[in-house]
PDB file of C-alpha atoms and ligand atoms in Angstrom:
ATOM      1  CA  MET A   1     109.482 138.171 100.587  1.00 87.00           C
ATOM      2  CA  ASP A   2     112.382 136.811  98.581  1.00 93.00           C
ATOM      3  CA  ALA A   3     115.353 138.921  97.575  1.00 95.00           C
ATOM      4  CA  ILE A   4     114.308 139.440  93.959  1.00 97.00           C
ATOM      5  CA  GLU A   5     110.821 140.471  94.999  1.00 95.00           C
ATOM      6  CA  ALA A   6     112.311 142.980  97.448  1.00 96.00           C
ATOM      7  CA  LEU A   7     114.759 144.348  94.883  1.00 97.00           C
ATOM      8  CA  LEU A   8     112.141 144.739  92.159  1.00 96.00           C
ATOM      9  CA  GLY A   9     109.302 145.933  94.364  1.00 96.00           C
ATOM     10  CA  ARG A  10     110.880 148.557  96.621  1.00 97.00           C
ATOM     11  CA  ASN A  11     109.100 151.822  96.197  1.00 96.00           C
ATOM     12  CA  SER A  12     109.689 155.070  98.056  1.00 98.00           C
ATOM     13  CA  ALA A  13     106.939 156.444 100.269  1.00 97.00           C
ATOM     14  CA  ALA A  14     106.700 160.161 100.988  1.00 95.00           C
ATOM     15  CA  LYS A  15     104.036 159.802 103.686  1.00 95.00           C
ATOM     16  CA  LEU A  16     105.110 157.601 106.565  1.00 98.00           C
ATOM     17  CA  VAL A  17     103.446 156.854 109.870  1.00 98.00           C
ATOM     18  CA  GLU A  18     103.891 154.502 112.824  1.00 98.00           C
ATOM     19  CA  PRO A  19     104.893 151.778 113.210  1.00 98.00           C
ATOM     20  CA  ALA A  20     108.501 152.412 112.343  1.00 98.00           C
ATOM     21  CA  PRO A  21     111.050 149.615 112.499  1.00 98.00           C
ATOM     22  CA  ARG A  22     112.387 149.264 116.018  1.00 98.00           C
ATOM     23  CA  GLY A  23     113.905 146.510 118.141  1.00 98.00           C
ATOM     24  CA  ASP A  24     114.844 143.388 116.185  1.00 98.00           C
ATOM     25  CA  ASP A  25     113.570 144.847 112.908  1.00 98.00           C
ATOM     26  CA  LEU A  26     115.789 147.891 113.246  1.00 98.00           C
ATOM     27  CA  GLN A  27     118.727 145.656 114.132  1.00 98.00           C
ATOM     28  CA  THR A  28     118.088 143.649 110.965  1.00 98.00           C
ATOM     29  CA  ILE A  29     118.045 146.854 108.945  1.00 98.00           C
ATOM     30  CA  PHE A  30     121.408 147.890 110.405  1.00 98.00           C
ATOM     31  CA  LYS A  31     122.822 144.410 109.814  1.00 98.00           C
ATOM     32  CA  ALA A  32     121.792 144.727 106.171  1.00 98.00           C
ATOM     33  CA  ALA A  33     123.683 148.028 106.007  1.00 98.00           C
ATOM     34  CA  LEU A  34     126.793 146.379 107.414  1.00 98.00           C
ATOM     35  CA  ARG A  35     126.721 143.843 104.579  1.00 98.00           C
ATOM     36  CA  ALA A  36     127.145 146.514 101.913  1.00 98.00           C
ATOM     37  CA  PRO A  37     130.066 145.931  99.537  1.00 98.00           C
ATOM     38  CA  ASP A  38     133.024 147.606 101.160  1.00 98.00           C
ATOM     39  CA  HIS A  39     136.549 147.652  99.672  1.00 98.00           C
ATOM     40  CA  ALA A  40     139.085 146.606 102.339  1.00 98.00           C
ATOM     41  CA  ARG A  41     136.250 146.369 104.869  1.00 98.00           C
ATOM     42  CA  LEU A  42     136.812 149.899 106.058  1.00 98.00           C
ATOM     43  CA  LYS A  43     133.209 150.208 107.276  1.00 98.00           C
ATOM     44  CA  PRO A  44     133.126 153.794 106.025  1.00 98.00           C
ATOM     45  CA  TRP A  45     129.806 154.699 107.595  1.00 98.00           C
ATOM     46  CA  ARG A  46     127.909 155.443 110.745  1.00 98.00           C
ATOM     47  CA  PHE A  47     124.263 156.065 111.458  1.00 98.00           C
ATOM     48  CA  LEU A  48     122.351 158.515 113.618  1.00 98.00           C
ATOM     49  CA  VAL A  49     118.898 157.476 114.794  1.00 98.00           C
ATOM     50  CA  VAL A  50     116.514 160.411 115.080  1.00 98.00           C
ATOM     51  CA  GLU A  51     113.104 159.707 116.572  1.00 97.00           C
ATOM     52  CA  GLY A  52     110.566 161.215 118.943  1.00 97.00           C
ATOM     53  CA  ASP A  53     111.376 164.785 120.007  1.00 97.00           C
ATOM     54  CA  ALA A  54     114.791 164.582 118.366  1.00 98.00           C
ATOM     55  CA  ARG A  55     112.965 164.951 115.034  1.00 98.00           C
ATOM     56  CA  SER A  56     111.780 168.386 116.133  1.00 98.00           C
ATOM     57  CA  GLN A  57     115.340 169.286 117.120  1.00 98.00           C
ATOM     58  CA  LEU A  58     116.479 168.259 113.648  1.00 98.00           C
ATOM     59  CA  GLY A  59     113.643 170.309 112.167  1.00 98.00           C
ATOM     60  CA  GLU A  60     114.872 173.321 114.117  1.00 98.00           C
ATOM     61  CA  VAL A  61     118.339 172.772 112.622  1.00 97.00           C
ATOM     62  CA  PHE A  62     116.762 172.741 109.133  1.00 97.00           C
ATOM     63  CA  ALA A  63     114.885 175.946 109.907  1.00 97.00           C
ATOM     64  CA  GLN A  64     117.862 177.808 111.388  1.00 97.00           C
ATOM     65  CA  LEU A  65     120.140 176.845 108.499  1.00 96.00           C
ATOM     66  CA  ALA A  66     117.501 177.861 105.975  1.00 95.00           C
ATOM     67  CA  LEU A  67     117.111 181.191 107.787  1.00 96.00           C
ATOM     68  CA  ALA A  68     120.869 181.746 107.797  1.00 94.00           C
ATOM     69  CA  GLU A  69     120.871 181.149 104.044  1.00 94.00           C
ATOM     70  CA  ASN A  70     117.886 183.392 103.441  1.00 95.00           C
ATOM     71  CA  PRO A  71     117.099 185.823 106.277  1.00 95.00           C
ATOM     72  CA  SER A  72     113.896 186.973 104.544  1.00 96.00           C
ATOM     73  CA  LEU A  73     112.212 183.561 104.890  1.00 95.00           C
ATOM     74  CA  ASP A  74     108.748 183.982 106.375  1.00 96.00           C
ATOM     75  CA  ARG A  75     107.233 182.012 109.222  1.00 96.00           C
ATOM     76  CA  GLU A  76     105.396 179.636 106.901  1.00 97.00           C
ATOM     77  CA  ALA A  77     108.587 178.699 105.082  1.00 96.00           C
ATOM     78  CA  LEU A  78     110.405 178.177 108.376  1.00 97.00           C
ATOM     79  CA  ASP A  79     107.618 176.000 109.734  1.00 98.00           C
ATOM     80  CA  LYS A  80     107.851 173.916 106.579  1.00 97.00           C
ATOM     81  CA  GLN A  81     111.530 173.325 107.310  1.00 97.00           C
ATOM     82  CA  ARG A  82     110.718 172.508 110.934  1.00 97.00           C
ATOM     83  CA  ALA A  83     108.154 169.924 109.861  1.00 97.00           C
ATOM     84  CA  LYS A  84     110.455 168.051 107.495  1.00 97.00           C
ATOM     85  CA  PRO A  85     111.751 165.400 109.920  1.00 97.00           C
ATOM     86  CA  LEU A  86     108.209 164.877 111.201  1.00 97.00           C
ATOM     87  CA  ARG A  87     107.262 163.306 107.885  1.00 97.00           C
ATOM     88  CA  ALA A  88     108.255 159.923 109.299  1.00 98.00           C
ATOM     89  CA  PRO A  89     108.355 158.403 112.778  1.00 98.00           C
ATOM     90  CA  LEU A  90     111.998 157.479 112.325  1.00 98.00           C
ATOM     91  CA  VAL A  91     114.828 159.203 110.489  1.00 98.00           C
ATOM     92  CA  ILE A  92     118.238 157.614 110.088  1.00 98.00           C
ATOM     93  CA  VAL A  93     121.080 159.862 109.038  1.00 98.00           C
ATOM     94  CA  VAL A  94     123.536 157.862 106.963  1.00 98.00           C
ATOM     95  CA  ILE A  95     127.008 159.336 107.285  1.00 98.00           C
ATOM     96  CA  ALA A  96     130.004 158.387 105.176  1.00 98.00           C
ATOM     97  CA  CYS A  97     133.253 158.388 107.155  1.00 98.00           C
ATOM     98  CA  LEU A  98     135.980 158.902 104.587  1.00 98.00           C
ATOM     99  CA  GLN A  99     139.553 158.008 105.366  1.00 97.00           C
ATOM    100  CA  GLU A 100     142.774 158.204 103.427  1.00 97.00           C
ATOM    101  CA  HIS A 101     143.678 154.753 102.188  1.00 97.00           C
ATOM    102  CA  ALA A 102     146.291 153.634  99.699  1.00 97.00           C
ATOM    103  CA  GLN A 103     143.951 151.267  97.835  1.00 97.00           C
ATOM    104  CA  VAL A 104     140.513 152.686  98.486  1.00 98.00           C
ATOM    105  CA  PRO A 105     139.823 156.185  97.209  1.00 98.00           C
ATOM    106  CA  GLU A 106     137.166 158.296  98.908  1.00 98.00           C
ATOM    107  CA  ILE A 107     134.708 157.793  96.080  1.00 98.00           C
ATOM    108  CA  GLU A 108     134.647 154.061  96.773  1.00 98.00           C
ATOM    109  CA  GLN A 109     133.987 154.657 100.445  1.00 98.00           C
ATOM    110  CA  TYR A 110     131.216 157.070  99.578  1.00 98.00           C
ATOM    111  CA  LEU A 111     129.697 154.501  97.227  1.00 98.00           C
ATOM    112  CA  SER A 112     129.846 151.866  99.970  1.00 98.00           C
ATOM    113  CA  ALA A 113     127.933 154.151 102.310  1.00 98.00           C
ATOM    114  CA  GLY A 114     125.368 154.656  99.539  1.00 98.00           C
ATOM    115  CA  CYS A 115     125.053 150.899  99.163  1.00 98.00           C
ATOM    116  CA  ALA A 116     124.494 150.680 102.910  1.00 98.00           C
ATOM    117  CA  ALA A 117     121.666 153.202 102.624  1.00 98.00           C
ATOM    118  CA  HIS A 118     120.079 151.215  99.803  1.00 98.00           C
ATOM    119  CA  ALA A 119     120.434 147.994 101.786  1.00 98.00           C
ATOM    120  CA  MET A 120     118.588 149.623 104.680  1.00 98.00           C
ATOM    121  CA  LEU A 121     115.701 150.691 102.453  1.00 98.00           C
ATOM    122  CA  LEU A 122     115.522 147.214 100.960  1.00 98.00           C
ATOM    123  CA  ALA A 123     115.639 145.485 104.333  1.00 98.00           C
ATOM    124  CA  GLY A 124     112.929 147.803 105.626  1.00 98.00           C
ATOM    125  CA  HIS A 125     110.793 147.040 102.596  1.00 98.00           C
ATOM    126  CA  ALA A 126     111.332 143.281 102.998  1.00 97.00           C
ATOM    127  CA  LEU A 127     110.187 143.574 106.629  1.00 98.00           C
ATOM    128  CA  GLY A 128     106.975 145.305 105.568  1.00 97.00           C
ATOM    129  CA  TYR A 129     107.978 148.927 106.213  1.00 98.00           C
ATOM    130  CA  ALA A 130     108.510 151.718 103.740  1.00 98.00           C
ATOM    131  CA  GLY A 131     110.857 154.641 103.438  1.00 98.00           C
ATOM    132  CA  ILE A 132     112.453 157.277 101.322  1.00 98.00           C
ATOM    133  CA  TRP A 133     116.004 158.522 100.930  1.00 98.00           C
ATOM    134  CA  ARG A 134     116.178 162.296 101.076  1.00 98.00           C
ATOM    135  CA  THR A 135     118.965 164.812 101.010  1.00 97.00           C
ATOM    136  CA  GLY A 136     118.320 168.415  99.930  1.00 92.00           C
ATOM    137  CA  ALA A 137     120.764 171.308 100.155  1.00 91.00           C
ATOM    138  CA  MET A 138     120.885 171.177 103.955  1.00 91.00           C
ATOM    139  CA  ALA A 139     122.435 167.716 103.851  1.00 95.00           C
ATOM    140  CA  TYR A 140     125.599 169.305 102.492  1.00 95.00           C
ATOM    141  CA  HIS A 141     125.515 172.482 104.564  1.00 95.00           C
ATOM    142  CA  ALA A 142     128.471 173.133 106.882  1.00 95.00           C
ATOM    143  CA  GLY A 143     125.991 174.043 109.608  1.00 95.00           C
ATOM    144  CA  MET A 144     124.411 170.598 109.358  1.00 96.00           C
ATOM    145  CA  HIS A 145     127.842 169.069 109.875  1.00 96.00           C
ATOM    146  CA  ARG A 146     128.292 171.125 113.017  1.00 96.00           C
ATOM    147  CA  SER A 147     124.805 170.390 114.332  1.00 97.00           C
ATOM    148  CA  LEU A 148     125.248 166.658 113.879  1.00 97.00           C
ATOM    149  CA  ASP A 149     128.735 166.747 115.432  1.00 97.00           C
ATOM    150  CA  MET A 150     130.274 165.397 112.266  1.00 97.00           C
ATOM    151  CA  ALA A 151     134.019 165.297 111.725  1.00 97.00           C
ATOM    152  CA  LEU A 152     135.651 167.008 108.756  1.00 96.00           C
ATOM    153  CA  ASN A 153     136.110 163.692 106.940  1.00 97.00           C
ATOM    154  CA  GLU A 154     132.411 162.867 107.154  1.00 98.00           C
ATOM    155  CA  LYS A 155     129.577 163.514 104.700  1.00 98.00           C
ATOM    156  CA  VAL A 156     125.840 163.117 104.949  1.00 98.00           C
ATOM    157  CA  VAL A 157     124.833 160.448 102.450  1.00 98.00           C
ATOM    158  CA  GLY A 158     121.173 160.863 103.167  1.00 98.00           C
ATOM    159  CA  PHE A 159     118.311 161.065 105.586  1.00 98.00           C
ATOM    160  CA  LEU A 160     116.391 157.805 105.476  1.00 98.00           C
ATOM    161  CA  TYR A 161     112.798 158.422 106.457  1.00 98.00           C
ATOM    162  CA  LEU A 162     111.314 155.146 107.673  1.00 98.00           C
ATOM    163  CA  GLY A 163     107.924 153.986 108.853  1.00 98.00           C
ATOM    164  CA  THR A 164     104.769 152.498 107.431  1.00 98.00           C
ATOM    165  CA  ARG A 165     103.375 153.787 104.182  1.00 98.00           C
ATOM    166  CA  GLU A 166     100.287 155.953 104.471  1.00 96.00           C
ATOM    167  CA  GLY A 167      97.999 155.652 101.493  1.00 93.00           C
ATOM    168  CA  GLU A 168      98.457 153.814  98.249  1.00 93.00           C
ATOM    169  CA  ALA A 169     101.899 153.061  96.856  1.00 93.00           C
ATOM    170  CA  LYS A 170     102.695 154.995  93.728  1.00 91.00           C
ATOM    171  CA  PRO A 171     102.903 152.690  90.714  1.00 94.00           C
ATOM    172  CA  LEU A 172     106.331 151.300  89.981  1.00 95.00           C
ATOM    173  CA  PRO A 173     107.817 152.866  86.877  1.00 93.00           C
ATOM    174  CA  GLU A 174     108.355 150.544  83.955  1.00 94.00           C
ATOM    175  CA  TYR A 175     111.687 150.815  82.234  1.00 95.00           C
ATOM    176  CA  ARG A 176     112.972 148.920  79.247  1.00 96.00           C
ATOM    177  CA  VAL A 177     116.099 147.156  80.422  1.00 97.00           C
ATOM    178  CA  ALA A 178     117.414 147.147  76.849  1.00 97.00           C
ATOM    179  CA  ASP A 179     117.544 150.961  76.857  1.00 97.00           C
ATOM    180  CA  PHE A 180     120.330 150.838  79.414  1.00 97.00           C
ATOM    181  CA  ILE A 181     122.369 147.899  78.145  1.00 98.00           C
ATOM    182  CA  ARG A 182     124.965 147.583  75.442  1.00 97.00           C
ATOM    183  CA  TYR A 183     127.243 144.621  74.902  1.00 97.00           C
ATOM    184  CA  TRP A 184     130.770 145.909  74.675  1.00 97.00           C
ATOM    185  CA  GLY A 185     133.696 144.398  72.834  1.00 96.00           C
TER     186      GLY A 185
HETATM  187  C1  FMN B 201     121.225 160.461  97.101  1.00 51.60           C
HETATM  188  C2  FMN B 201     119.740 160.627  96.928  1.00 51.60           C
HETATM  189  C3  FMN B 201     119.128 161.771  97.395  1.00 51.60           C
HETATM  190  C4  FMN B 201     117.764 161.965  97.236  1.00 51.60           C
HETATM  191  N1  FMN B 201     117.177 163.092  97.750  1.00 51.60           N
HETATM  192  C5  FMN B 201     115.848 163.262  97.632  1.00 51.60           C
HETATM  193  C6  FMN B 201     115.209 164.383  98.228  1.00 51.60           C
HETATM  194  O1  FMN B 201     115.843 165.212  98.870  1.00 51.60           O
HETATM  195  N2  FMN B 201     113.881 164.508  98.053  1.00 51.60           N
HETATM  196  C7  FMN B 201     113.146 163.585  97.358  1.00 51.60           C
HETATM  197  O2  FMN B 201     111.932 163.750  97.258  1.00 51.60           O
HETATM  198  N3  FMN B 201     113.731 162.495  96.808  1.00 51.60           N
HETATM  199  C8  FMN B 201     115.053 162.306  96.935  1.00 51.60           C
HETATM  200  N4  FMN B 201     115.655 161.216  96.380  1.00 51.60           N
HETATM  201  C9  FMN B 201     114.849 160.293  95.546  1.00 51.60           C
HETATM  202  C10 FMN B 201     113.966 159.361  96.348  1.00 51.60           C
HETATM  203  O3  FMN B 201     114.707 158.739  97.393  1.00 51.60           O
HETATM  204  C11 FMN B 201     113.383 158.250  95.447  1.00 51.60           C
HETATM  205  O4  FMN B 201     114.406 157.408  94.983  1.00 51.60           O
HETATM  206  C12 FMN B 201     112.628 158.818  94.272  1.00 51.60           C
HETATM  207  O5  FMN B 201     111.526 159.551  94.772  1.00 51.60           O
HETATM  208  C13 FMN B 201     112.116 157.717  93.323  1.00 51.60           C
HETATM  209  O6  FMN B 201     111.273 156.849  94.000  1.00 51.60           O
HETATM  210  P1  FMN B 201     111.576 155.279  94.011  1.00 51.60           P
HETATM  211  O7  FMN B 201     112.776 155.102  94.913  1.00 51.60           O
HETATM  212  O8  FMN B 201     110.331 154.676  94.535  1.00 51.60           O
HETATM  213  O9  FMN B 201     111.843 154.892  92.594  1.00 51.60           O
HETATM  214  C14 FMN B 201     116.992 160.984  96.564  1.00 51.60           C
HETATM  215  C15 FMN B 201     117.618 159.809  96.135  1.00 51.60           C
HETATM  216  C16 FMN B 201     118.973 159.633  96.317  1.00 51.60           C
HETATM  217  C17 FMN B 201     119.622 158.353  95.833  1.00 51.60           C
END
């Protein structure tokens, strides 16, 4: 698949099954992340790989944080939280590591980490896998920070759910490029 085909054809997949990218394919995906545009080459990111039973542990974190937020949540709602990371065989937590820098404000570092996440989805797609970038309120919850052993200067950029698409791909939306473009000056 060439780069333009990958860029124009990437499509999120909500239902993901094995095989997930592992071994050389996963390395390629991480290498793609490390090529994200990055002012002053700060490498303002790190990645947590969550697979196997660790997904259930992450689900338990989701459930406990949801319960702390809303103690009246019933069992069904909690089980739904628990099942979230099981929607894919592999979850990668993309974390932005923000540092004070004279030339590079935090927003730029955050954007770089977002570009890294996009690069990972694109690389996965180009290798024949599929994925979806998810966040949700728990991504920004202080309890999530604690559970993932994140430092105060770190933020969850997203949970990348990766695997192989189950079922048909949803049709790609068609946008009119001209609706988004104006020539200035
Ligand atoms: C920062 C960010 C957070 C997102 N969080 C969620 C989410 O929590 N749940 C969800 O269903 N989609 C989420 N999305 C959107 C999906 O990743 C996806 O882009 C969207 O479903 C459109 O599908 P497409 O990527 O195939 O166009 C998020 C996207 C971004 C960039």
